[in-house]
Coordinates of C-alpha atoms in Angstrom, one line a residue:
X1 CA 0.0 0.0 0.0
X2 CA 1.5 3.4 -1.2
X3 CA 1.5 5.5 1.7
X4 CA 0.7 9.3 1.3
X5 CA 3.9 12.0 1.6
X6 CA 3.4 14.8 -0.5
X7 CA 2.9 18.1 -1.2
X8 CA 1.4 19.8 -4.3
X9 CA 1.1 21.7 -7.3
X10 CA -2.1 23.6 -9.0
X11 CA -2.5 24.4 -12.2
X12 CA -5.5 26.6 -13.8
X13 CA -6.0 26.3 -17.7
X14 CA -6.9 30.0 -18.2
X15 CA -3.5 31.0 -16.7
X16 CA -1.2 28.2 -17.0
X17 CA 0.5 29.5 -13.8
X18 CA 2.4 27.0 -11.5
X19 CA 1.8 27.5 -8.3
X20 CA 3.4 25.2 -5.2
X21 CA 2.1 24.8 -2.0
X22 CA -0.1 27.9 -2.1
X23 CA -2.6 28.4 0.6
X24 CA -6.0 28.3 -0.3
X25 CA -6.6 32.6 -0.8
X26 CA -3.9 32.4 -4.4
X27 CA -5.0 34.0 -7.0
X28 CA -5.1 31.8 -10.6
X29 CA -3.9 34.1 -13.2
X30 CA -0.2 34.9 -14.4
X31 CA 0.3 38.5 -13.2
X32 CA 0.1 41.3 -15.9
X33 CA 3.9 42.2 -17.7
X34 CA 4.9 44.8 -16.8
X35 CA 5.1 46.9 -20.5
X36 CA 8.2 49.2 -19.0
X37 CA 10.0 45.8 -18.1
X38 CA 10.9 45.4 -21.9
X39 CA 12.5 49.1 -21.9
X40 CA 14.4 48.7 -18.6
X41 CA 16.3 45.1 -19.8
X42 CA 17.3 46.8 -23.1
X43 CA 18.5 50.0 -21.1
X44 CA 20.4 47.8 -18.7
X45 CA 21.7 45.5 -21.4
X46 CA 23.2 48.3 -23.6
X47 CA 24.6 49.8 -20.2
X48 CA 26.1 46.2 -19.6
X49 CA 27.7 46.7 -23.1
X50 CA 29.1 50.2 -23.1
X51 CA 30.8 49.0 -19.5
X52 CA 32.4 45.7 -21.0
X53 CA 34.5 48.1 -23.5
X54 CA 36.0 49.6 -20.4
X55 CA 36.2 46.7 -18.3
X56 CA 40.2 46.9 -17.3
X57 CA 39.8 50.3 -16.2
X58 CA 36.7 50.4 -14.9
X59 CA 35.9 46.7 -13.1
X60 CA 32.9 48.3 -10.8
X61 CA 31.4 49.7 -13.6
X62 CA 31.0 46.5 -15.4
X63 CA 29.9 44.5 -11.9
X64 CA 27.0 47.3 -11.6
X65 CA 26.1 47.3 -14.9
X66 CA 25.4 43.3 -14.7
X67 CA 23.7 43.9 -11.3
X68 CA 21.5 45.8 -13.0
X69 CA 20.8 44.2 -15.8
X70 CA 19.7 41.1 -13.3
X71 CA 17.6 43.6 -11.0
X72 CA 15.5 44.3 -14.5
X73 CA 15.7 40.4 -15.5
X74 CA 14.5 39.4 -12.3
X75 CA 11.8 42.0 -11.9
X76 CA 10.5 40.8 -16.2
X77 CA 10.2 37.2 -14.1
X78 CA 13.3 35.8 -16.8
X79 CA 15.3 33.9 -13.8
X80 CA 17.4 31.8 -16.2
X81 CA 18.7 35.4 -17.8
X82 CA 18.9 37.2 -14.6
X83 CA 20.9 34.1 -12.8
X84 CA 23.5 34.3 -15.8
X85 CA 23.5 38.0 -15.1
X86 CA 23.9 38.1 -11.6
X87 CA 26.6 35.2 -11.2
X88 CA 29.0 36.8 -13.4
X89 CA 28.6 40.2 -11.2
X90 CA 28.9 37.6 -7.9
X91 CA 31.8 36.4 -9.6
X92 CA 33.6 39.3 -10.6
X93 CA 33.4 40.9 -7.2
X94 CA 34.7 38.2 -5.4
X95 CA 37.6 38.6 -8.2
X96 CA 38.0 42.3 -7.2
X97 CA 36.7 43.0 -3.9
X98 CA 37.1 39.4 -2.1
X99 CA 34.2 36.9 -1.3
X100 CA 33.1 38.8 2.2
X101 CA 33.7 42.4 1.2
X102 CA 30.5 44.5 0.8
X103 CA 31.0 44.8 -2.7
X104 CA 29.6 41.5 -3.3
X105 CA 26.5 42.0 -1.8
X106 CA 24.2 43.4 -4.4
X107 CA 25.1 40.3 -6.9
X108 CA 25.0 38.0 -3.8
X109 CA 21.4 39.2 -2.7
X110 CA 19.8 39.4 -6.6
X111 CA 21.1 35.6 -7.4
X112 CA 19.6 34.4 -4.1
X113 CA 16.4 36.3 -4.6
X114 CA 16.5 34.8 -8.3
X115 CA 16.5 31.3 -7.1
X116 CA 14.0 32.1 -4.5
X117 CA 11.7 33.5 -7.0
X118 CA 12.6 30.8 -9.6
X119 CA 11.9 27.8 -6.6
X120 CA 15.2 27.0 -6.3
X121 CA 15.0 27.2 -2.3
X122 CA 17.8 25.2 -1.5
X123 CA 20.5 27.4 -3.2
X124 CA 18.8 30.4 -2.4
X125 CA 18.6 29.3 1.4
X126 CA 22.7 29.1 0.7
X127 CA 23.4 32.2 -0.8
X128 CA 21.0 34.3 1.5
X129 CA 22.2 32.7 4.5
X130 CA 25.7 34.2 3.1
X131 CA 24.5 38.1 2.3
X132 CA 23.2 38.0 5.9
X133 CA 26.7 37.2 7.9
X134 CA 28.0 40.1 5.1
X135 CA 25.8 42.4 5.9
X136 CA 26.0 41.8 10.1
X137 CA 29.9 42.0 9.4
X138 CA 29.7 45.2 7.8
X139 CA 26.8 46.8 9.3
X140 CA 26.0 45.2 13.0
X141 CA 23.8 42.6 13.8
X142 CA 20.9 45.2 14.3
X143 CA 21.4 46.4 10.3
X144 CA 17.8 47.0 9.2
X145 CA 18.7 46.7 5.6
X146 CA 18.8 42.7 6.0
X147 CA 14.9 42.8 6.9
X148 CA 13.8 41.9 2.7
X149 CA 16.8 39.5 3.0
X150 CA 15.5 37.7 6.3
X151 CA 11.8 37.8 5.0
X152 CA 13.2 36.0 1.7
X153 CA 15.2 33.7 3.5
X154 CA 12.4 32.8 6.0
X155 CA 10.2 32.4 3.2
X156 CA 12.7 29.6 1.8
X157 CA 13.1 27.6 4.5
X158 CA 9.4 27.4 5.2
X159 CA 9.1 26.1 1.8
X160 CA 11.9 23.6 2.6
X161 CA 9.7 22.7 5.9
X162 CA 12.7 24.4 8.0
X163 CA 9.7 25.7 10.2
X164 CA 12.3 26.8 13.7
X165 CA 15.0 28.2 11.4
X166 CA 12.1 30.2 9.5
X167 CA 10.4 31.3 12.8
X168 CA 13.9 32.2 13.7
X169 CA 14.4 34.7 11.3
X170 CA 10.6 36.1 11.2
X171 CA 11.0 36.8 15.2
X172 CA 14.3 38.7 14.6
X173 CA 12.9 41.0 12.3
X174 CA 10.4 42.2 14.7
X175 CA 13.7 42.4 17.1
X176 CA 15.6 44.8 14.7
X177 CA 12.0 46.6 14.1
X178 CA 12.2 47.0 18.2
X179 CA 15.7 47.8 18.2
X180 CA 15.6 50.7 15.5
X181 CA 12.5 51.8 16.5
X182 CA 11.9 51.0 20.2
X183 CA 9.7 48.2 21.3
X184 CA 6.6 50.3 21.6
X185 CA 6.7 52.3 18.2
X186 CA 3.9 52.3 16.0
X187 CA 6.8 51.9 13.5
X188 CA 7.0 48.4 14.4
X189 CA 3.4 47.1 13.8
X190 CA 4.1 46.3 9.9
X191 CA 6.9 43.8 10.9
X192 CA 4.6 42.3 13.2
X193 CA 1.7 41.9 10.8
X194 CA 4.2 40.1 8.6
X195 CA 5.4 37.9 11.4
X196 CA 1.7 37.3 12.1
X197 CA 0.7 36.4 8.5
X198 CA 3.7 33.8 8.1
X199 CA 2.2 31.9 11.5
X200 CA -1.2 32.2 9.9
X201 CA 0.6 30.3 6.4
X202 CA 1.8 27.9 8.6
X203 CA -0.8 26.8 10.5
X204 CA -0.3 28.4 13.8
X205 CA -3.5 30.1 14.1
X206 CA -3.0 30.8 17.7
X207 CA -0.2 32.5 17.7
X208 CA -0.7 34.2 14.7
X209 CA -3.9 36.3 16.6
X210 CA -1.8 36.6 19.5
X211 CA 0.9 38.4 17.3
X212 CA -1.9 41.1 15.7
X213 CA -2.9 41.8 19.1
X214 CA 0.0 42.2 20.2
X215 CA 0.5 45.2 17.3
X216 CA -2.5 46.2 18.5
X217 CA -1.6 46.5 21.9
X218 CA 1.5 48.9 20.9
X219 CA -1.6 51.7 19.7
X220 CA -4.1 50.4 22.8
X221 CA -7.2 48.6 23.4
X222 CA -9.7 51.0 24.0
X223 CA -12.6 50.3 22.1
X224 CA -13.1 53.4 20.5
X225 CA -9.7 53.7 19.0
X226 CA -9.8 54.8 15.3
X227 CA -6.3 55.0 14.5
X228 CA -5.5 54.1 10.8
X229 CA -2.7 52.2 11.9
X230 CA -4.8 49.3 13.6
X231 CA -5.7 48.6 10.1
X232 CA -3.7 46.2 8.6
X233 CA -3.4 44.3 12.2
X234 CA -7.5 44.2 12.0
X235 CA -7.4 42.8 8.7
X236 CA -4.4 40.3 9.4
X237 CA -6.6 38.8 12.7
X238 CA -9.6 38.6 9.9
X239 CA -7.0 36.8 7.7
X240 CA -6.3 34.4 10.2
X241 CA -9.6 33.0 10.5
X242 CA -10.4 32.9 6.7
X243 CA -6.9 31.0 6.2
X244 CA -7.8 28.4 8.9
X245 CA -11.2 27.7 7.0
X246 CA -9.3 25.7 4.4
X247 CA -7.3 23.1 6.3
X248 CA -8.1 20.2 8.1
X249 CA -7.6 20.8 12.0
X250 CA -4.9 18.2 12.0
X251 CA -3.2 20.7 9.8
X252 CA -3.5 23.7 12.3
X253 CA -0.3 23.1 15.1
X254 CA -0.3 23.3 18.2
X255 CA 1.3 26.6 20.0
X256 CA 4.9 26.5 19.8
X257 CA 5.8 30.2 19.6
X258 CA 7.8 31.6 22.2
X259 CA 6.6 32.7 25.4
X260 CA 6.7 36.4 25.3
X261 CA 4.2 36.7 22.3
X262 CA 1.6 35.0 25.4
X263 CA 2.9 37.7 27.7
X264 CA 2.5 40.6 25.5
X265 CA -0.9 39.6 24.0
X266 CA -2.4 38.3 27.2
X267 CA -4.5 41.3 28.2
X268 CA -6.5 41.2 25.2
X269 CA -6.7 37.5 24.0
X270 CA -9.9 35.9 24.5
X271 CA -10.3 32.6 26.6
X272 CA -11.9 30.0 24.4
X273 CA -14.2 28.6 27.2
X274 CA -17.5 29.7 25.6
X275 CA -18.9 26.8 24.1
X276 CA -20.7 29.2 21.2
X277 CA -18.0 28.9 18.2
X278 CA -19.2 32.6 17.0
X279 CA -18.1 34.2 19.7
X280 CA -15.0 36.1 19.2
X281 CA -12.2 34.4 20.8
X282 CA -13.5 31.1 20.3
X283 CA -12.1 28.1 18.2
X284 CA -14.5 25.6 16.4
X285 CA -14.3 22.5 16.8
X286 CA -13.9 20.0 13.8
X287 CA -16.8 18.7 12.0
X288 CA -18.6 15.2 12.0
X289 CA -18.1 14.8 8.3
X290 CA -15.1 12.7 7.0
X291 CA -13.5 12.2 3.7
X292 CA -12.7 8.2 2.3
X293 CA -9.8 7.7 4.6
X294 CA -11.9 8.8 7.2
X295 CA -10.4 12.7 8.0
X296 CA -12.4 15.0 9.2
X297 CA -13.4 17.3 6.6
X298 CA -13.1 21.1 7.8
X299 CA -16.6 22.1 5.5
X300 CA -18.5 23.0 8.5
X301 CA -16.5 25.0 10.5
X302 CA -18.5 28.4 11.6
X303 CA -16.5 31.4 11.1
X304 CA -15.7 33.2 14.1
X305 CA -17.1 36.5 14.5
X306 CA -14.0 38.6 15.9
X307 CA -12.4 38.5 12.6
X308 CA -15.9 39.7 10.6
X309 CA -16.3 42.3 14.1
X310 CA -12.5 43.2 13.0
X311 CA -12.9 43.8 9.3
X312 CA -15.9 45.7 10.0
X313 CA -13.7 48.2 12.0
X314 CA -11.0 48.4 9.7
X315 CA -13.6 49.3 6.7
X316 CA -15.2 52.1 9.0
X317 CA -11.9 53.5 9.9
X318 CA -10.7 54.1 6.1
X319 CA -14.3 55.3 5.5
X320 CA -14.3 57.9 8.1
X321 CA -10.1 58.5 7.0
X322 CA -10.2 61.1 4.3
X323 CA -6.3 60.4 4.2
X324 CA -6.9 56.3 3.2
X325 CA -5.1 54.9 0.3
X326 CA -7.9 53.8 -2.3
X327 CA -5.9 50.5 -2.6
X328 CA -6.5 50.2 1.1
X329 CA -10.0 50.9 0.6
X330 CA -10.7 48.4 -2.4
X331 CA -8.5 45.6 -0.6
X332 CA -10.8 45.8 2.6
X333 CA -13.6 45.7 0.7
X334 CA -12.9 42.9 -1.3
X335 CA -11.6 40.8 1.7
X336 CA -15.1 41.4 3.4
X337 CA -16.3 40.0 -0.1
X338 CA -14.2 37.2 0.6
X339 CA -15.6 36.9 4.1
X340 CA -19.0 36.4 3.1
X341 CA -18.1 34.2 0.4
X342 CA -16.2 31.7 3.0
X343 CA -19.7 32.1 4.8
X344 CA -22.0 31.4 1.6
X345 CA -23.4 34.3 1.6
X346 CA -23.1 35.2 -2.3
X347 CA -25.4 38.0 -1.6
X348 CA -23.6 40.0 0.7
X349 CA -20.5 39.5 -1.1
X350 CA -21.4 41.1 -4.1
X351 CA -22.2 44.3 -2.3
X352 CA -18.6 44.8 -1.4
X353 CA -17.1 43.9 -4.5
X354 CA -19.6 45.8 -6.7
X355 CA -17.9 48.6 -4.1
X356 CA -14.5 47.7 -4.6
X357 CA -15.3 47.4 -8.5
X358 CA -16.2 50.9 -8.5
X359 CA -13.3 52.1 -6.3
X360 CA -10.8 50.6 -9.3
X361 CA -13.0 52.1 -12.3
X362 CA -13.0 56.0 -10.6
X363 CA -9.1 55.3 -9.5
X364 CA -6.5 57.8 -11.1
X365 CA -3.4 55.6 -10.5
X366 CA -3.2 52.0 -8.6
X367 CA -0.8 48.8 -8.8
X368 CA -1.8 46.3 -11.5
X369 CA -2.3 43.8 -8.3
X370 CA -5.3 46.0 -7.6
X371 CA -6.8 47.0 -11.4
X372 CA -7.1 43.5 -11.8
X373 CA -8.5 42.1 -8.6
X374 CA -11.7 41.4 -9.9
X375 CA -10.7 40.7 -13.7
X376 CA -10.2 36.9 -12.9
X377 CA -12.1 34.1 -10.4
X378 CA -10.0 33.9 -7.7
X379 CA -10.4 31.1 -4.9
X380 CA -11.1 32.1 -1.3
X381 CA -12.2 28.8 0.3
X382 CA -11.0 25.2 -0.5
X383 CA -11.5 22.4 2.0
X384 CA -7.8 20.9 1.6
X385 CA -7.3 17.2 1.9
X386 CA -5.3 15.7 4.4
X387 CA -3.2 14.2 1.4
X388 CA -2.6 17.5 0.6
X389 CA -2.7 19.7 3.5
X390 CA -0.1 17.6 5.1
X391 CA 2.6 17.2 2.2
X392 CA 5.7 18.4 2.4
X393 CA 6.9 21.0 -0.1
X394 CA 9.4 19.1 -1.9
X395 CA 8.9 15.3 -3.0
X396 CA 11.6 12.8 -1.6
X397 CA 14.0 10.4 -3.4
X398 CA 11.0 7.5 -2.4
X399 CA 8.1 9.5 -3.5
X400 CA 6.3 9.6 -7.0
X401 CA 4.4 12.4 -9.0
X402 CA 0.4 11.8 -8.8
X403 CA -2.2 13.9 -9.9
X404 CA -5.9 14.6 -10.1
X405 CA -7.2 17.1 -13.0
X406 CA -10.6 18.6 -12.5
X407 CA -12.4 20.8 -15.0
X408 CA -15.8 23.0 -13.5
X409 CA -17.0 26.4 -13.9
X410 CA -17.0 29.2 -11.1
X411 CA -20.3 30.4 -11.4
X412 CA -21.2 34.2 -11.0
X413 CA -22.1 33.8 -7.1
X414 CA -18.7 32.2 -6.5
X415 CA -19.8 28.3 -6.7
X416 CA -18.4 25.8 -8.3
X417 CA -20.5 24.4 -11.0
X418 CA -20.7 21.6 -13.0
X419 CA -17.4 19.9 -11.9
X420 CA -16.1 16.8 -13.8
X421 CA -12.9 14.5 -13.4
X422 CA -11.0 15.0 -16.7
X423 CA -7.8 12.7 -15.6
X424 CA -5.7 11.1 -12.7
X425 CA -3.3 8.6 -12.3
X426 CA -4.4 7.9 -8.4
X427 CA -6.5 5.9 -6.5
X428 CA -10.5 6.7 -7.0
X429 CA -10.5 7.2 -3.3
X430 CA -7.8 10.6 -3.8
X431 CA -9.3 11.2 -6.8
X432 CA -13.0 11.6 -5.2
X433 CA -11.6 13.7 -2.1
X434 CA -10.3 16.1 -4.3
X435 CA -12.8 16.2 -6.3
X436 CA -15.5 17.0 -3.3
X437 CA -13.4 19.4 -1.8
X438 CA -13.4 21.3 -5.2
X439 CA -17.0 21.0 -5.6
X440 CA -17.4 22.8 -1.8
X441 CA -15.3 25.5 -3.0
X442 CA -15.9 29.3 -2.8
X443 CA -14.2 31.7 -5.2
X444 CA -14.5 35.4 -5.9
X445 CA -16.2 35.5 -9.0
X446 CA -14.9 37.3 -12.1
X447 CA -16.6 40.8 -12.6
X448 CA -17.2 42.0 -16.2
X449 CA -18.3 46.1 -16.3
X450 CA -19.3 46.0 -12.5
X451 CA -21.3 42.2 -12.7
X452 CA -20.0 39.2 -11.9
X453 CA -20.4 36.8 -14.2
X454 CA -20.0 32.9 -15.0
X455 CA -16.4 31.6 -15.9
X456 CA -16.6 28.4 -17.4
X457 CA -13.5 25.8 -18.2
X458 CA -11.2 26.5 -15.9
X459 CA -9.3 23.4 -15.1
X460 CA -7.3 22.9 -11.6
X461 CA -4.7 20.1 -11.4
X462 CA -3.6 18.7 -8.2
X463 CA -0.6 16.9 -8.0
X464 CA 0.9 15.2 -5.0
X465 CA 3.4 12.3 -4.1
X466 CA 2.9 9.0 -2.8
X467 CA 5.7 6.7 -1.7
X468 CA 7.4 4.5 -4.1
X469 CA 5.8 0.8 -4.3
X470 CA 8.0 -1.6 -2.7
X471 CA 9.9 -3.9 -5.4

């Protein structure tokens, strides 16, 4: 009997974007190109050119000019050419400057961001690891220009399943935050939000609350505080509980963060003794129904109110902030969609993205990530299987590729509609567990001149590893 080990991959026809391990909230479309990409490779490549003709004279010049030409590579998503680009910068500063001097850095930091980007997580986690001693050598160990570095690197060893070394790093961000700052700066609050969303990614629901509060403790707890601020920390406790919707309770750890998140949150962190699971503060507990292994399947699970209660705030203090960033406004508004579409309430839903629609149509100038929010079906709720929540990120030597390919349409309430196995090369038992849990799920539907409508043929693929058949 093959046992189960594995992790996966999804794959949506309309996009043809691979995506590994994503949690459930990932949006299934390649992002738009960037049309200015094109003009800054060609100005960096001609720089690149112009420097090679002085290279003797000039070897800085040359090491910059290939530094740059990977920065533009990397940011056109060509990793192949921006690897080649950067390692030959890497390479001539070591030649020039020595492997630990500070001139290596820039090459050192775009070839490890390259192979993060590009999933190479093992060499990335190498050369990262390596820009951060540079940079503690040269600037102290406080430096707060290794936070993008330590966020990177934290986000490649999660994906290795290097959870401690990860957690390490995502805790001493918040330190260097603290120590720029001061421990009770408002300054602080966006390091914590990240620190809370990677606990959230990881399952640690828990501790990921605790961590929001305890950015929202820096500001106060007094219920009538309004302060923009408390925003994002609002929206990241709302975000825990719409992650946590997807996975399987077996999935969600147990606490294992370190103490003083407990002691700095405590004052304001509910105790789950009520036995009402919409009460804010209080956990769920896992449903009766079970999948063909007999899991428990997390479809059930009530929402918890605090983190509805929480976006609710957030979206009346942008509306009563004349100052609020429009992107702000339309990302609250569509994560209350969201909210009501984990909660089947289509209805409601629509009233907040019609809102949001109408915020991106009236918009002078916003980030593509927000124009095209609504310009593609994007899944919200998905109630993983345990042969999936529970797979590692990257397949062993004894492990084999299996998959499960699904074809439906998301209709224009955010349902899954006439779903249909197209292919798999896995037990029927898998193959049916997937195919339920993509039946139950919820998506944001695609919006077309402020309506949602129906998208029909998109395809998902799950693939996953079993162990290897003895011989």
């Amino acid at each position: 009997m093959a046992a189960i080990t594995a992790g996966f991959t999804v794959y949506i026809a309309t996009a043809a974007e691979r995506i590994e391990h994503v949690p459930p909230q990932t949006e299934f479309s390649k992002p738009a190109t960037d049309p200015s990409s094109s003009v800054e490779t060609e100005a960096a490549l001609a720089r690149v050119n112009a420097a090679r003709s002085r290279a003797d004279a000039d070897p800085l010049a040359l090491e910059d000019a290939l530094t740059a030409l990977g920065d533009a590579l990397l940011k056109a998503g060509q990793y192949a050419s921006a690897e080649a680009a950067y390692a030959e910068a890497l390479r001539r500063a070591e030649q020039h400057g020595g492997p630990d001097s500070e001139r290596v850095l820039a090459p050192l930091l775009g070839l490890g961001n390259t192979f993060a980007g590009s999933g190479h997580h093992q060499e990335a986690v190498v050369l990262l690891q390596r820009a951060v001693a540079i940079t503690r050598a040269q600037h102290g160990l406080f430096d707060r220009g290794q936070q993008d570095t330590l966020k990177t690197l934290a986000g490649s060893l999660t994906t290795l399943g290097r959870l401690r070394e990860a957690q390490d790093l995502m805790i001493y961000r918040v330190r260097i935050a603290e120590k720029v700052y001061h421990e009770g700066s408002p300054k602080v609050i966006p390091v914590l939000c990240e620190l809370g969303d990677w606990f959230a990614e990881v399952g640690r629901s828990v501790e990921a609350r605790m961590t929001f509060q305890v950015a929202l403790n820096i500001v106060g707890a007094t219920p009538s505080l309004n302060a923009p601020i408390i925003v994002e920390p609002l929206r990241g406790i709302a975000r825990t509980y719409m992650r946590r919707q997807s996975y399987p309770e077996t999935w969600l750890t147990a606490s294992n963060s370190p103490a003083r998140w407990a002691r700095r949150s405590r004052a304001i962190v509910v105790d789950p003794a009520p036995a009402d699971c919409s009460a804010p503060g209080q956990e769920c507990r896992p449903p009766s129904r079970t999948d063909s292994g007999g899991k428990p399947i997390v479809g059930t699970r009530e929402l918890n109110r605090e983190g509805e209660y929480a976006l609710q705030k957030a979206l009346r203090i942008l509306e009563g902030d004349p100052s609020a960033s429009t992107q702000t406004r339309i990302e609250t508004l569509i994560q209350m969609g969201d909210w009501y579409q984990i909660k089947k309430s289509p209805r409601e839903a629509l009233l907040y993205y019609q809102r949001a629609w109408q915020l991106i149509r009236t918009a002078s100038s916003l980030p593509s990530s927000a124009t095209t929010a609504l310009n593609v079906p994007l899944r919200v709720y998905y109630p993983t299987p345990e042969i999936v929540a529970h797979a590692p990120a990257v397949p062993g030597e004894e492990t084999r590729s299996n998959y499960v390919q699904i074809e439906f349409t998301v209709a224009a309430d955010g349902s899954v509609q006439d779903a249909r196995i197209v292919d798999h090369d896995t037990r029927e038992r898998y193959a049916r567990d997937i195919f339920d849990a993509i039946r139950a799920s919820r998506f944001r539907p695609k919006f077309v001149d402020g309506q949602a409508v129906a998208t029909p043929g998109i395809t998902y693929r799950e693939v996953f590893w079993t162990s290897k058949p003895r011989e």
